[in-house]
Short mmCIF file of C-alpha atoms and ligand atoms in Angstrom, two decimals:
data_model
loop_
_atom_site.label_atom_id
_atom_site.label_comp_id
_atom_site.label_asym_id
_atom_site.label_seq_id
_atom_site.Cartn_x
_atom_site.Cartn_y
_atom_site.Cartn_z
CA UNK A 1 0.00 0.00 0.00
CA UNK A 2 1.66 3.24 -0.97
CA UNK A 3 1.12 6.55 1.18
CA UNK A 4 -1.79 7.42 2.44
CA UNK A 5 -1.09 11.36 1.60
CA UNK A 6 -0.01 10.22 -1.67
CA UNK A 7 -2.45 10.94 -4.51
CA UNK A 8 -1.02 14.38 -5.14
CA UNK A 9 2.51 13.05 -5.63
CA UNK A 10 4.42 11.89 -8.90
CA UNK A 11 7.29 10.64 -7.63
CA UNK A 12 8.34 8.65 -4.31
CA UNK A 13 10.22 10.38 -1.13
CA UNK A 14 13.64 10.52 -0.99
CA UNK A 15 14.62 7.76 1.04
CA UNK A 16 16.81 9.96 3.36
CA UNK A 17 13.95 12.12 3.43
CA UNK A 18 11.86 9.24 4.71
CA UNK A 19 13.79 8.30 7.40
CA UNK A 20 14.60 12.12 8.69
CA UNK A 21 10.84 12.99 8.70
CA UNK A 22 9.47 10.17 10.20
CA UNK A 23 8.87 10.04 13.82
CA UNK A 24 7.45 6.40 14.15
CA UNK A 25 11.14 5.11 16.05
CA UNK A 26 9.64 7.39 19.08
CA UNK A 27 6.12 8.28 18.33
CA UNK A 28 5.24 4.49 18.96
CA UNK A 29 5.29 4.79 22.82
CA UNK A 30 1.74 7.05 21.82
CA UNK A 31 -0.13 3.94 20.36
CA UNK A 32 -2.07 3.46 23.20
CA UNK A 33 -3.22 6.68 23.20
CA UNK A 34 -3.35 6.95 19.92
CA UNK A 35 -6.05 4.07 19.73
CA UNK A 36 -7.93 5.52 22.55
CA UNK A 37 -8.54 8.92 20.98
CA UNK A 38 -9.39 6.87 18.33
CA UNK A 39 -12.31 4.92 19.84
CA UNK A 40 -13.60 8.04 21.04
CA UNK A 41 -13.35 10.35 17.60
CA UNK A 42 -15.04 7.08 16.08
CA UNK A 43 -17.59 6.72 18.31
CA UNK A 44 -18.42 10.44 18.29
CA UNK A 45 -19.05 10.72 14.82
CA UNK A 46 -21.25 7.53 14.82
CA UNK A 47 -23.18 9.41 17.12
CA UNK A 48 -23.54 12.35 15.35
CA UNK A 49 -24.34 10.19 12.57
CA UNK A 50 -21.79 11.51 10.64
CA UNK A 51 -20.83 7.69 9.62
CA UNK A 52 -22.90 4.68 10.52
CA UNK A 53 -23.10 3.13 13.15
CA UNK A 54 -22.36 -0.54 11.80
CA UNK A 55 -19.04 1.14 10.34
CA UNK A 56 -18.25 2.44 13.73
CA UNK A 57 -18.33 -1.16 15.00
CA UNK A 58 -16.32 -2.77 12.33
CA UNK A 59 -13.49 0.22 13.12
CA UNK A 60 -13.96 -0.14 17.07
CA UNK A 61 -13.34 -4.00 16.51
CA UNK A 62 -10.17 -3.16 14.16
CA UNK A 63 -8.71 -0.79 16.84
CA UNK A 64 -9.42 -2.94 19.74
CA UNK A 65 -7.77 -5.92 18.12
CA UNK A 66 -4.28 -3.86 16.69
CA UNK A 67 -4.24 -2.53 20.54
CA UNK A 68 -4.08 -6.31 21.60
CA UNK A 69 -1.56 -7.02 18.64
CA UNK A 70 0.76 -4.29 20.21
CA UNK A 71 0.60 -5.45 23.42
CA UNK A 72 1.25 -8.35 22.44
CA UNK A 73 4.31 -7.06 20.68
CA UNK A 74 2.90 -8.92 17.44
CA UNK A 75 3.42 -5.52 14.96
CA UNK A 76 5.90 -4.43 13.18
CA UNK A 77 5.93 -0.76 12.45
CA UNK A 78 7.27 0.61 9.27
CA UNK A 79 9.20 4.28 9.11
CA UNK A 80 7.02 4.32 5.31
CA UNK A 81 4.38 4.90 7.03
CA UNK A 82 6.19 8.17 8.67
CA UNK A 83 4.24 8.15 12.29
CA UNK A 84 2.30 6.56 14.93
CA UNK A 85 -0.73 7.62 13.54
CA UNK A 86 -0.38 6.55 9.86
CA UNK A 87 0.98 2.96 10.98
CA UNK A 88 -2.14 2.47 12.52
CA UNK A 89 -4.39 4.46 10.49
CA UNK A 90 -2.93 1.42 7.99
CA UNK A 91 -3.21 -1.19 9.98
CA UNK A 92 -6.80 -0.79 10.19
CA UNK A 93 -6.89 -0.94 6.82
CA UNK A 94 -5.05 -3.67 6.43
CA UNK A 95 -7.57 -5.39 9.07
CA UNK A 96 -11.09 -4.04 8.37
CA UNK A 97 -10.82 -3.03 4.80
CA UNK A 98 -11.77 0.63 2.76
CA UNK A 99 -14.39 1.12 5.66
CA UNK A 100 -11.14 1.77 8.16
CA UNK A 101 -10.67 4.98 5.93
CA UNK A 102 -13.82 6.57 7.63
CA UNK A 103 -11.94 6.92 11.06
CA UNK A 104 -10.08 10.26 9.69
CA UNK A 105 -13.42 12.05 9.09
CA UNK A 106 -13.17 15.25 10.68
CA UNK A 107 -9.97 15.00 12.24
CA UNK A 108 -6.60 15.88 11.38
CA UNK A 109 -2.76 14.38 12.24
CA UNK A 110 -2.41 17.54 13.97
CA UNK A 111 -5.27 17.79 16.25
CA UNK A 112 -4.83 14.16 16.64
CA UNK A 113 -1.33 14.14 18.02
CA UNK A 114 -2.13 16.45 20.13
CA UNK A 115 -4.91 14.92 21.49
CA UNK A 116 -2.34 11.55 21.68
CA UNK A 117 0.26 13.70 23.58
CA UNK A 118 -2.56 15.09 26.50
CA UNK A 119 -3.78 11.58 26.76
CA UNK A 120 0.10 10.43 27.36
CA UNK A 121 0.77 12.97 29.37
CA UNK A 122 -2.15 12.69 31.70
CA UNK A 123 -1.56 8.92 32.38
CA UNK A 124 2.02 9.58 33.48
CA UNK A 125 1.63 12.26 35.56
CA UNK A 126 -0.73 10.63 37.27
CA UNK A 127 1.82 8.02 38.20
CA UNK A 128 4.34 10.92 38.73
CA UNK A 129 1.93 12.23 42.12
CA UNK A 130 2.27 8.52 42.98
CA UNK A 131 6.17 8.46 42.36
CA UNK A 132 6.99 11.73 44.70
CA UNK A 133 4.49 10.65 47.36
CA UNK A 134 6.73 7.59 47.78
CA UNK A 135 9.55 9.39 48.49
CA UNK A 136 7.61 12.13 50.63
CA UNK A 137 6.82 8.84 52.34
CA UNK A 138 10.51 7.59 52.64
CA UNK A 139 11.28 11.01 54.26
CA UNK A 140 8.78 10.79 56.47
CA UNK A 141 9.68 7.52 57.76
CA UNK A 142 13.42 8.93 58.23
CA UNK A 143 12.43 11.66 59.55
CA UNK A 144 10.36 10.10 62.31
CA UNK A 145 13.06 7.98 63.08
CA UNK A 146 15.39 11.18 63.90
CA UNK A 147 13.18 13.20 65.86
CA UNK A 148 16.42 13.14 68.71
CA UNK A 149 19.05 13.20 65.92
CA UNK A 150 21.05 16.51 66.42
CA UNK A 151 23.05 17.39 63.19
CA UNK A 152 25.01 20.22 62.06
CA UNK A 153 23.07 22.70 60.36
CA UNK A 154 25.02 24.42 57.70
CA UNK A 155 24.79 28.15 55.66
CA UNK A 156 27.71 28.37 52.74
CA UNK A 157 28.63 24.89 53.79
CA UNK A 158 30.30 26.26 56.88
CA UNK A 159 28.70 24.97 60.07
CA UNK A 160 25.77 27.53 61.02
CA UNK A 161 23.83 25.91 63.77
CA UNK A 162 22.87 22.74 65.56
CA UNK A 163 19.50 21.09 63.59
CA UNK A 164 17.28 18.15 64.19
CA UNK A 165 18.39 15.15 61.19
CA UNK A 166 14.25 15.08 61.07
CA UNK A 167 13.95 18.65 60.16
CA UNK A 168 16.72 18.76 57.55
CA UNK A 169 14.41 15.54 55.92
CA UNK A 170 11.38 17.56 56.34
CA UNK A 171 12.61 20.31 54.19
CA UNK A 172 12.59 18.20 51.34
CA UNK A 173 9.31 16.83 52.39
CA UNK A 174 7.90 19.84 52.04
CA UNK A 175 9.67 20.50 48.30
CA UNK A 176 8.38 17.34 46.72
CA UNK A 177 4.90 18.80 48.72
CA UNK A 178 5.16 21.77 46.66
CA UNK A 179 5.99 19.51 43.38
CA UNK A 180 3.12 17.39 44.15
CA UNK A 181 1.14 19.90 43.85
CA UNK A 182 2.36 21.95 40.85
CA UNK A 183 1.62 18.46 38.95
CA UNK A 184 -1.84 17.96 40.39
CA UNK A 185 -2.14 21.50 39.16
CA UNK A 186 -0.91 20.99 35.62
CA UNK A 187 -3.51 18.40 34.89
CA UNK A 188 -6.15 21.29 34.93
CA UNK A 189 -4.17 22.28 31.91
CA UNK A 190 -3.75 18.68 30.28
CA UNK A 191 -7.49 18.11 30.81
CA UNK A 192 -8.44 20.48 27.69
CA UNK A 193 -9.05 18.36 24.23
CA UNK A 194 -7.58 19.68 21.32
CA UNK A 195 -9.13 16.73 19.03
CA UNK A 196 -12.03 18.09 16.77
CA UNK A 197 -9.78 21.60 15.84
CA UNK A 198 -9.42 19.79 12.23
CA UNK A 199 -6.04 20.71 10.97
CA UNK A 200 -6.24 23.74 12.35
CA UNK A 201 -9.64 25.86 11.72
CA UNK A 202 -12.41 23.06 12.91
CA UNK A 203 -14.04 20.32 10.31
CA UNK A 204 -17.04 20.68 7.54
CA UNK A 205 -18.65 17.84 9.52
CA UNK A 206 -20.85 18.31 12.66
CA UNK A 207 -18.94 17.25 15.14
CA UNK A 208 -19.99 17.15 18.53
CA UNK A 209 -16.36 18.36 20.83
CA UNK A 210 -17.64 17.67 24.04
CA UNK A 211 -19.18 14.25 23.28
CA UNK A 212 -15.63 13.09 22.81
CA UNK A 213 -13.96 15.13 25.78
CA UNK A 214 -16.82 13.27 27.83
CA UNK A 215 -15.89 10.35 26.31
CA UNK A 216 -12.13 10.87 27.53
CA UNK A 217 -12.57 11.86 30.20
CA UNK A 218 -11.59 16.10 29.23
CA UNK A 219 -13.02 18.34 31.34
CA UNK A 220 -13.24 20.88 28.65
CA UNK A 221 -12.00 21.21 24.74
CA UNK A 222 -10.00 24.02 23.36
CA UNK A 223 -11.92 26.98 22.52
CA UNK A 224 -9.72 27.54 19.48
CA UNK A 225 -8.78 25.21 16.96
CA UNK A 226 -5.62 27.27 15.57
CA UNK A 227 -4.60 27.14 19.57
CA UNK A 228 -5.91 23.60 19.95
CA UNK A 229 -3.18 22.64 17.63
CA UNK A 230 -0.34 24.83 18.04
CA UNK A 231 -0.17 24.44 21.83
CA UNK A 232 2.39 22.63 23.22
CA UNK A 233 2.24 24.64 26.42
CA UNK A 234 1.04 21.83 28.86
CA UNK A 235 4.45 19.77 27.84
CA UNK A 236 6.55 22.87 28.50
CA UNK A 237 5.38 22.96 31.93
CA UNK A 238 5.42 19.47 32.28
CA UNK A 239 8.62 19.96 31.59
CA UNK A 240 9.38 22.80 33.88
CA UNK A 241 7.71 20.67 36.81
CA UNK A 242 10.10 17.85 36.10
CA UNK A 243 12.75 20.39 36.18
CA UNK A 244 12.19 21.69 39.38
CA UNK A 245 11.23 18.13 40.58
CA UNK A 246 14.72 17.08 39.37
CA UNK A 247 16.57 19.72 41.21
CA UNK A 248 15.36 18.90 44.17
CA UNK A 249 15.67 15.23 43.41
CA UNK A 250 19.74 17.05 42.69
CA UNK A 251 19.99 18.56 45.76
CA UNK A 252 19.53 15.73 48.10
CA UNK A 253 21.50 13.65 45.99
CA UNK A 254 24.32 16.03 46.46
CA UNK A 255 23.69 15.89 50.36
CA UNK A 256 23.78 11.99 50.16
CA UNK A 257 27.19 11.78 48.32
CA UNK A 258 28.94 14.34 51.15
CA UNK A 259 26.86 13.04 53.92
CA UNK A 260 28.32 9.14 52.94
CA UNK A 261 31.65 10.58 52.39
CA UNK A 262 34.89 9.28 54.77
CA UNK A 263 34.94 13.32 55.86
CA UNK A 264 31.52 13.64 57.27
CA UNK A 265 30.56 9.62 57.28
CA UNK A 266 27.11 11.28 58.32
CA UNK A 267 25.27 8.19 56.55
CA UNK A 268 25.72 4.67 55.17
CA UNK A 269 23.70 4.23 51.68
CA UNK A 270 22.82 0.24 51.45
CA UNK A 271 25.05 -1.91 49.49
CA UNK A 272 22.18 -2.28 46.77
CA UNK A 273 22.84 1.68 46.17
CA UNK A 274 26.19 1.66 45.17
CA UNK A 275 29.10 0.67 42.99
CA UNK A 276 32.66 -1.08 43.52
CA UNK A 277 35.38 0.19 41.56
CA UNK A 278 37.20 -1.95 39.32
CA UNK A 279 40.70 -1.02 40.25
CA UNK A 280 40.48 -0.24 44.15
CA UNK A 281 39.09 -2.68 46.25
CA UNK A 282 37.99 -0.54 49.48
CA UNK A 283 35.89 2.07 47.17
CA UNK A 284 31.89 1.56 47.84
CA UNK A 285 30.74 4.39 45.43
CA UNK A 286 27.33 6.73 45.31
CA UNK A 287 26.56 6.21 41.92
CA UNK A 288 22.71 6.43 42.18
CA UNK A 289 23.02 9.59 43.74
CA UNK A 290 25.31 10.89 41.63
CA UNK A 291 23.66 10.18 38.45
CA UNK A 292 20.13 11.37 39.70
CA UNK A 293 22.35 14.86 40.38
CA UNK A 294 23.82 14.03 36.62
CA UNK A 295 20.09 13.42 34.80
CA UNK A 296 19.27 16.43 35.85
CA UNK A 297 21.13 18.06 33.08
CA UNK A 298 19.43 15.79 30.42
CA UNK A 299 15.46 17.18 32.14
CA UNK A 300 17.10 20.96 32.21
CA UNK A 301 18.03 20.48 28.38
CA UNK A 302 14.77 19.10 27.50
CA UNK A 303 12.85 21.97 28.48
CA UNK A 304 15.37 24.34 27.00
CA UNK A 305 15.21 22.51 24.37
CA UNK A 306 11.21 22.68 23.54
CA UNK A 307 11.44 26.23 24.44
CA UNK A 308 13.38 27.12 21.93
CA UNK A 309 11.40 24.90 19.36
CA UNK A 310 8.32 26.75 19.77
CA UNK A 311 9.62 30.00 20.02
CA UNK A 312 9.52 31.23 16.90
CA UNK A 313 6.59 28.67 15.21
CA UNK A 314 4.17 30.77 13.30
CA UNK A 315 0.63 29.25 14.05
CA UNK A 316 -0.78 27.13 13.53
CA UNK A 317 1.55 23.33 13.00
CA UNK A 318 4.50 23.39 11.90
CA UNK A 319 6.35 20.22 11.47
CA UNK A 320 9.43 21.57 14.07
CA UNK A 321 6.57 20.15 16.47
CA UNK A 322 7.63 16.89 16.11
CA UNK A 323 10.26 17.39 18.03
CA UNK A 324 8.26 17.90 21.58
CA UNK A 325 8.11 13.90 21.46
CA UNK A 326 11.70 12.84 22.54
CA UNK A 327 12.40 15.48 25.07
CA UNK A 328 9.02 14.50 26.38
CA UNK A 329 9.42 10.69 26.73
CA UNK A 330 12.81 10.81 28.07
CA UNK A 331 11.98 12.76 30.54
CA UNK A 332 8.91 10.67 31.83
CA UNK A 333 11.37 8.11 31.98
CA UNK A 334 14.03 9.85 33.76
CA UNK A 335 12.04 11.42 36.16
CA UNK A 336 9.83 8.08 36.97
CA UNK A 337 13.12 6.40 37.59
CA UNK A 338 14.89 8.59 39.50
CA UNK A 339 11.75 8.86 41.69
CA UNK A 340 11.61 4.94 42.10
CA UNK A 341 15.33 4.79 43.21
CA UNK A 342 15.31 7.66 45.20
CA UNK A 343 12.69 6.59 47.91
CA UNK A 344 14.25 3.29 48.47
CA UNK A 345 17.65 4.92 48.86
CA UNK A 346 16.27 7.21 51.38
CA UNK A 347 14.18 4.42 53.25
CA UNK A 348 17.57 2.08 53.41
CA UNK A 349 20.19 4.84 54.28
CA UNK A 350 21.73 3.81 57.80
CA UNK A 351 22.12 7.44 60.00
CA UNK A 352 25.16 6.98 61.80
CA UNK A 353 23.72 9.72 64.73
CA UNK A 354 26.82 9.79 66.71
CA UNK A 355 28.92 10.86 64.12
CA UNK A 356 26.57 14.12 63.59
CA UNK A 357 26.04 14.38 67.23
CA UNK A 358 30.24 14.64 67.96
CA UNK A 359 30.84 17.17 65.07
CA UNK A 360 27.99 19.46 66.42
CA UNK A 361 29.59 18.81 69.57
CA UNK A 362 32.87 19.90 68.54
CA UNK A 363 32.45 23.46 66.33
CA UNK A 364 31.56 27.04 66.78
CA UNK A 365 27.48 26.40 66.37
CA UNK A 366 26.24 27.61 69.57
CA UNK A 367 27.75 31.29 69.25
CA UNK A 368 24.83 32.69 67.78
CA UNK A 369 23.04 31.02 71.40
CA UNK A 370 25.59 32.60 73.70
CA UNK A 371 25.02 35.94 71.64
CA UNK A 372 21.41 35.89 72.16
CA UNK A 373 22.05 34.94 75.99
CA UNK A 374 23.40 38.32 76.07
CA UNK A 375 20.35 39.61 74.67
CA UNK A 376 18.21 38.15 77.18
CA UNK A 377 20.43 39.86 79.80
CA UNK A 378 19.63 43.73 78.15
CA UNK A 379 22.64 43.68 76.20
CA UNK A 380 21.37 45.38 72.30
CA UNK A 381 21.67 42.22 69.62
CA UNK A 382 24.73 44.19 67.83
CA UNK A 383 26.86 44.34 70.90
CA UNK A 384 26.34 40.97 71.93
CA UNK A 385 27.37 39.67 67.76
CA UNK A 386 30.39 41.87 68.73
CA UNK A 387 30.90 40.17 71.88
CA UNK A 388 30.83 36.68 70.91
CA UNK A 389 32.58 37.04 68.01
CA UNK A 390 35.69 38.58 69.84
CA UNK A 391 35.43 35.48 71.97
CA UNK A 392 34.94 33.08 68.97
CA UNK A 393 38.70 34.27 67.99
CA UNK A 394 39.83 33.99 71.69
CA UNK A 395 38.86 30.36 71.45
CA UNK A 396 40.35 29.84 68.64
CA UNK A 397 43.61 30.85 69.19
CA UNK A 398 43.62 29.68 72.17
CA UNK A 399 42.71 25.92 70.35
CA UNK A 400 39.05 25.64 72.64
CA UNK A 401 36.02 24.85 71.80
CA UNK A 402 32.76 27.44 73.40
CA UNK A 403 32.37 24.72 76.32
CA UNK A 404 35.77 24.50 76.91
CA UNK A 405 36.16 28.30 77.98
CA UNK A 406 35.74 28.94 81.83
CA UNK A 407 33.18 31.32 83.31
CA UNK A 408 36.44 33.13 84.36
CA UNK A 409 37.12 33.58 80.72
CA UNK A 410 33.77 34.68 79.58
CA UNK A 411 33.51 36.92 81.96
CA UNK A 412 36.67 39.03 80.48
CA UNK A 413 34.34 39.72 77.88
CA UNK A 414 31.46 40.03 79.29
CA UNK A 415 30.22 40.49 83.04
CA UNK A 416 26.85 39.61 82.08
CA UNK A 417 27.82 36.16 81.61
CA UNK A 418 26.99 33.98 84.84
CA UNK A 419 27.40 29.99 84.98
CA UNK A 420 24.02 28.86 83.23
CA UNK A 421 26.07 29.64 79.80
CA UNK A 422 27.17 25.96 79.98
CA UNK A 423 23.98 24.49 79.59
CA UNK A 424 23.02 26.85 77.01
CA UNK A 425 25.93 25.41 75.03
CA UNK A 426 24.73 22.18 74.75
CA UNK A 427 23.85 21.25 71.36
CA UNK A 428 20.20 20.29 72.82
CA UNK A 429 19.24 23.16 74.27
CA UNK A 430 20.63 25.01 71.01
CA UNK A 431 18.15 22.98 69.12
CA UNK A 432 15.64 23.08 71.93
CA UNK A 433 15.93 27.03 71.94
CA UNK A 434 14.49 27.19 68.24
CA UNK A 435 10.80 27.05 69.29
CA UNK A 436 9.59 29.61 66.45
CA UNK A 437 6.95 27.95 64.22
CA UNK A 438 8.66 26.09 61.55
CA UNK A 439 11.94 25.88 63.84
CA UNK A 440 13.98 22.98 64.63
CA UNK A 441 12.95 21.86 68.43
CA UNK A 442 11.47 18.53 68.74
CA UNK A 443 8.12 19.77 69.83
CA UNK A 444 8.53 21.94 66.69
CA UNK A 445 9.40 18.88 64.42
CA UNK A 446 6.78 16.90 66.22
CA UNK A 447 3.90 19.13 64.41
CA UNK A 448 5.90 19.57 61.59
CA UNK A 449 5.44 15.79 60.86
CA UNK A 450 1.80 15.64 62.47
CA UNK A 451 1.58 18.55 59.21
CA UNK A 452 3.05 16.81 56.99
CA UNK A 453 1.56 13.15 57.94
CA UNK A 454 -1.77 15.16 57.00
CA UNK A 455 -0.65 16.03 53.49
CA UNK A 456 -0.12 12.56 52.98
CA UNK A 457 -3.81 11.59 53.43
N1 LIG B 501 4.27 13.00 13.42
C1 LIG B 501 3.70 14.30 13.51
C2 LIG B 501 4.15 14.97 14.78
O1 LIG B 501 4.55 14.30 15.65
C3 LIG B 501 2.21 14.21 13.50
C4 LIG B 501 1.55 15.43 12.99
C5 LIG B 501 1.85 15.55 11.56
N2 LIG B 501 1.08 16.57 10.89
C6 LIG B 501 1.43 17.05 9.72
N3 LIG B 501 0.66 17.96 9.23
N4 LIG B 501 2.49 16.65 9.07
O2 LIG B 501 4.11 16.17 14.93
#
C-alpha cells in the first residue's frame, strides 16, 4: 500500500527524506493513546451520525484488536508509514478493509497528536503524584526515626547551627509537597481536548467536541482550533515541573554523596545503592546519587530545548513540532526512575547519629546562642554579635572549643555572663531554643510531621 497522503505526488520520497521525517522510532510509545482517541473520535461521529453506526463497530473491533496485537508485541511498524498515527491508520486498513478509511473524518494528524500527547501525558503524571508521594513517604519515615538526631546545620557549607536530622528531611518533604502539587495542578491544563480543531480551523462535519472530551474523560476542549493545535504549552510545563522536581531530586543527591563521604561519614547508603570500583578494592561508590544529580542536566536540556522549538513557530503546525516527542518521553522516563530509586535509597540509608552528634559537639554552632544569651540579659543584639565574636577568635587561638572556655574567661568579655552559659551550650538546648513555628525543636518537628503526615492523606 503506498502513502496514504499520496495521490497528489508523482514521484516517491527521498529515502533519506523518509527516514529524517518520520517520527514512528519514538512516536510508537503514543499507540495506546493513539487508539484511545481513536475509539472516542469514532464513536463520536457515529453518534452524530456523521458515519454509521455498523461502520463504527467494524473500526472499534479493528482498533481494539491492533491494541491487543501491540501489546502483544505482534506488529511491526514501518518508518514508510512516517508516524504513529499513519501505521495504525494502515493497519486498520489492512484489518477491516476501505471502511477503516472513515476513522479520519473530521480529524486531522495535527489535532490528533495532540490529542495523543494530553492523553500520554495525563496517564504519566498521574503516576508521577504517585512516584513523589513515595519518596515524601521515605522522608517521612526517616524523619520520624530522627526526631532526637542533632546534626550540624550548615549556611555556605560552613557549620551555622545545631538542627534536628528530622527537620533537615522535612525540608525536602515539604519541596516534593510543593511539586506534588504543581503536577496535580498541571492536569487542569492537560485536561483540555484539542481533538475536533481539524487541521487547524475546525471540520465541515458536525462534530460534537464535548461528546468526545466526555468520552475521555476532558473536562473541557480548546476553545480555538488554531490554539488547539499549536499548543504545546502543557508539555513545557510538564517539563518545567520535572525540572524543578529534578533539582530537588539534585539537591539531596548532592547531600547523600557528602553526607556518605569518609569526611563527614554522616550516613551509610545500602550496598544495593552503590558501585565497587574496578581497580580499588575498598571504594563503595554513590553512583545512584550521583547520576540522579547528573540526569538532571538531560530534564534541564529538555525543556530548553522545547522552548526554543516553539519560540519562533508561526501558528498554527509546523512540522518543528515533532520534536516535543523525545524530550518529552525521556523525561517521563528519567524522572519516573529517578523517583523509584530515590525513595528506596532514602528508606535504606543507615544514619550513623553519633557521628553528627560529635561534630555538632565539637564546632563554633552555639555562638549565635551565647550571643542571644546576652540579649536576654539587656545587652542590644549588635553588641552581643560583637561580643561573641571577639570570643569566637579567643577560642580559637587559644585551640578551645565554646564549652571548653571557663566562666572566668567569659567573663573578660562580658560580666553579664553567669554559669548557666554551659547548659546553654549544649547542642540540645541550642536545638531546643528554636521554638519559632517552623523551627527545629522537637516539639517543633513533632507538628511539623503531624503537618506533613496530613498532606499525605
Ligand atoms: N508526526 C507528527 C508529529 O509528531 C504528527 C503530525 C503531523 N502533521 C502534519 N501535518 N504533518 O508532529
Amino acid at each position: 500500500m503506498s502513502k496514504l497522503w499520496g495521490g497528489r505526488f508523482t514521484k516517491e520520497t527521498n529515502e533519506l527524506v523518509e527516514s529524517f521525517t518520520a517520527s514512528i522510532s519514538f512516536d510508537q510509545k503514543l499507540a495506546l493513546e493513539d487508539i484511545e482517541g481513536s475509539l472516542a473520535h469514532v464513536q463520536m461521529l457515529g453518534e452524530c451520525e456523521i458515519i454509521p453506526m455498523d461502520d463504527v463497530e467494524v473500526i472499534k473491533q479493528g482498533l481494539k484488536k491492533i491494541e491487543k496485537q501491540i501489546l502483544n508485541n505482534e506488529v511491526q511498524f514501518s518508518v514508510e508509514d512516517e508516524d504513529i498515527h499513519m501505521n495504525i491508520e494502515k493497519l486498520l486498513l489492512e484489518e477491516v478493509g476501505p471502511v477503516g478509511g472513515k476513522l479520519h473524518t473530521g480529524r486531522s494528524r495535527n489535532d490528533q497528536v495532540a490529542t495523543d500527547m494530553h492523553l500520554y501525558l495525563r496517564k504519566q503524571t498521574l503516576e508521577l503524584i504517585e512516584l513523589v508521594k513515595s519518596v515524601q513517604n521515605a522522608l517521612l519515615i526517616q524523619a520520624k526515626e530522627h526526631t532526637e538526631t542533632i546534626m550540624p546545620g550548615y549556611t555556605h557549607l560552613q557549620r551555622a547551627q545545631p538542627i534536628l536530622f528530622a527537620h533537615h528531611l522535612l525540608a525536602y518533604f515539604w519541596m516534593f509537597e510543593r511539586d506534588k502539587e504543581r503536577l496535580v495542578d498541571s492536569i487542569k491544563r492537560i485536561n483540555w481536548l484539542p481533538l475536533g480543531a481539524g487541521a487547524l480551523a475546525g471540520t465541515t462535519f458536525p462534530i460534537d467536541r464535548n461528546r468526545t472530551a466526555e468520552l475521555l474523560g476532558f473536562e473541557t476542549v480548546y476553545p480555538n482550533s488554531l490554539d488547539a493545535v499549536s499548543d504545546r504549552d502543557f508539555i513545557v510545563e510538564f517539563l518545567s515541573i520535572a525540572s524543578i522536581i529534578m533539582t530537588h531530586i539534585s539537591r539531596i543527591s548532592e547531600e547523600l554523596v557528602i553526607w556518605s563521604s569518609q569526611e563527614y561519614q554522616f550516613i551509610e547508603l545500602d550496598d544495593s545503592f552503590c558501585t565497587g570500583s574496578s581497580i580499588m578494592p575498598q571504594k563503595k561508590n554513590p553512583d545512584v546519587p550521583e547520576l540522579l544529580r547528573g540526569k538532571t542536566g538531560r530534564v534541564y536540556g529538555n525543556l530548553i530545548g522545547l522552548l526554543t522549538v516553539l519560540k519562533g513557530l508561526p501558528l498554527a503546525y509546523n512540522k518543528d513540532m515533532q520534536e516535543d516527542k523525545e524530550g518529552m518521553l525521556d523525561t517521563v522516563e528519567t524522572l519516573n526512575g529517578s523517583l523509584r530509586l530515590l525513595a528506596p535509597m532514602i528508606e535504606t540509608m543507615v544514619v550513623n547519629k553519633e557521628k553528627m552528634y560529635s561534630a555538632v559537639s565539637q564546632d563554633y554552632s552555639n555562638a549565635t546562642d551565647l550571643a542571644d544569651y546576652l540579649v536576654t540579659k539587656g545587652l542590644p543584639f549588635r553588641q552581643a554579635h560583637e561580643i561573641i565574636g571577639k570570643t569566637v577568635l579567643y577560642a580559637i587561638q587559644h585551640n578551645k572549643y565554646l564549652f571548653e572556655l571557663t566562666l572566668d574567661e567569659y567573663q573578660q568579655f562580658s560580666s553579664l555572663f553567669a554559669e548557666d552559659i554551659f547548659k546553654v551550650l549544649q547542642p540540645k538546648h541550642v536545638v531546643e531554643a528554636r521554638n519559632s513555628f517552623g523551627g527545629t525543636s522537637i516539639s517543633q518537628v513533632l507538628q511539623q510531621i503531624q503537618l506533613a503526615e496530613h498532606k499525605m492523606k
